Amino acid sequence: MQNGTLLVFIGLYLLGTLAIGWWASRRVKTTADFVVAGKKLPLFMASCALFATWFGSETVMGASSEFAQHGLLGVIEDPFGASLCLLLVGLLIARPLYNLNLFTFNDFFRIRFNRAAEVTSAVFMVPSYFSWIAAQLVALAIILQAICGLDREWGVLLCTSMVLIYTYIGGMWSVTITDFVQTIAIVIGLLALAIDMLWQVGGPAKVVAAAPEGFFQFFPEGKPVEMIHWLAAWMTIGLGSIPQQDVFQRVMAAKSERTSILACYTSSLMYLSIAFLPLIIAFCGRMLYPELVESDAQMMIPAMVLQHGSIGMQILFFGALLSAILSTCSGAMLAPATVVGENLVRPMFKSLTDEQLLRIMRWSVVAVAIVTGAMALMRNNIYELVGESSALSLVSLFTPLIAGLYWRRASATGAIVSMISGMGVWLLTLVLLPEEPAEDASIWLHIPPMLYGFAAGIAGMAVGSWWRPNRTTDAVASDM
């Protein structure tokens, strides 16, 4: 009976999400409406949209399990790195780029460098989203399977279709309005569960007392290898997600430059505080039901709520969890579709009208949904899928973006060499370096491949800009 009631509420919630997306779609008249919501978002909506960028399956299911098993040092990448990213976007990116009226990061590469740099960055950016979106679809399907026994394959198809429909019809307007509603559901659901769990274990003091020694240690011990991995964890999302299109679109959708900057700061604080709720829930769960950690750490919280929570708590929690994943997935699906339409297809057809470009972007959303849905059907490991996408933008796009903004001598050749060398070295070291080197192995074998790629990207920018400097001072660079 409880499962039936829960299923009814979840069905109503999903239908409500579609209804909100359809209502929001009535605001879409132009490409700017579809891509950046007409640059009309007030602070509270822009903040919720930015907060929802990554608050998905990895935060609620992945980071919480890491915290339950490894303490604070296990969650540096998320939520600390994600919060750092939003803060840095406000400090470094929002102000110089907002008034350029761009649709994509890749537009900046064209204006600051040239068409070749734009295409190269787009080719690297688009595939970086496929694994990430597939991971969210797999998580949604697993949740539906746990709740109602729906086959994972049918769950993937259902969830892909749903996200596709409201992203296709409403673009950024649908994404941001549903993000706002879903953020409210996330906060209410997770806060209610965290309070309930803390009450069951006897309060915060009992949680702190039950933690193993070093569980709340924030800095690693002084060993070089541990420091390297700690810094890499900060950089993966903290720096690597700065040049991501889903973040950029949300920043550009704010109604003013000041609003976009404040939204970055607000969402950074929201992310860091709200993301601690699933961490608290996971640790309380470890105290109350240690057998769930041993069976499947990622599914610990959903399994705990299903087995031991009241029907009211189940509705609140699964509403929050589905909200978190749907909001992440929709924005991630729109981002590469925008890049495909704006930076890869549009330049090939000089006489495209705005209406035709809007149609191309909508069909690009369909193409992204088909590719990512197929990936989700073929693979089911959320951690592996997320891991494949997390470092790609750091090694290929971060350095040319920051250099283009803040180094006047950065050239188009430097940007292209940086992207190719960073990506090439990262892929090469992924193949050549052992996944788990022996403790007494050379420190060079312990350095994550991502850091080798990052260093190669910096070197490529310096060498390429020295080899072929810009012939004239770029207008954008001079304005920075």
Coordinates of N, CA and C in Angstrom, one line a residue, residues 236-237 240 386-396 450:
T236 N 39.1 19.5 -9.8 CA 38.2 18.8 -10.8 C 37.0 19.6 -11.1
I237 N 36.2 19.9 -10.1 CA 35.0 20.7 -10.4 C 35.3 22.2 -10.1
G240 N 37.6 23.0 -13.2 CA 37.2 22.3 -14.4 C 35.9 22.6 -14.9
V386 N 30.3 9.6 -14.4 CA 30.6 11.0 -14.0 C 32.1 11.3 -14.1
G387 N 32.9 10.3 -13.7 CA 34.4 10.4 -13.7 C 34.9 10.7 -15.1
E388 N 34.3 10.2 -16.1 CA 34.7 10.4 -17.5 C 34.5 11.8 -18.0
S389 N 33.6 12.5 -17.4 CA 33.3 13.9 -17.9 C 33.9 14.9 -17.0
S390 N 34.3 14.6 -15.8 CA 34.6 15.6 -14.8 C 35.9 16.4 -15.1
A391 N 36.9 15.7 -15.7 CA 38.2 16.4 -15.9 C 38.4 17.0 -17.3
L392 N 37.5 16.6 -18.2 CA 37.7 17.0 -19.6 C 37.8 18.5 -19.9
S393 N 36.9 19.2 -19.3 CA 37.0 20.7 -19.5 C 38.1 21.4 -18.8
L394 N 38.6 20.8 -17.7 CA 39.8 21.4 -17.0 C 41.0 21.3 -17.9
V395 N 41.3 20.2 -18.5 CA 42.5 20.0 -19.3 C 42.4 20.7 -20.6
S396 N 41.2 20.9 -21.2 CA 41.2 21.5 -22.5 C 40.7 22.9 -22.6
M450 N 44.8 14.0 -14.8 CA 44.2 15.3 -15.0 C 45.3 16.5 -14.8

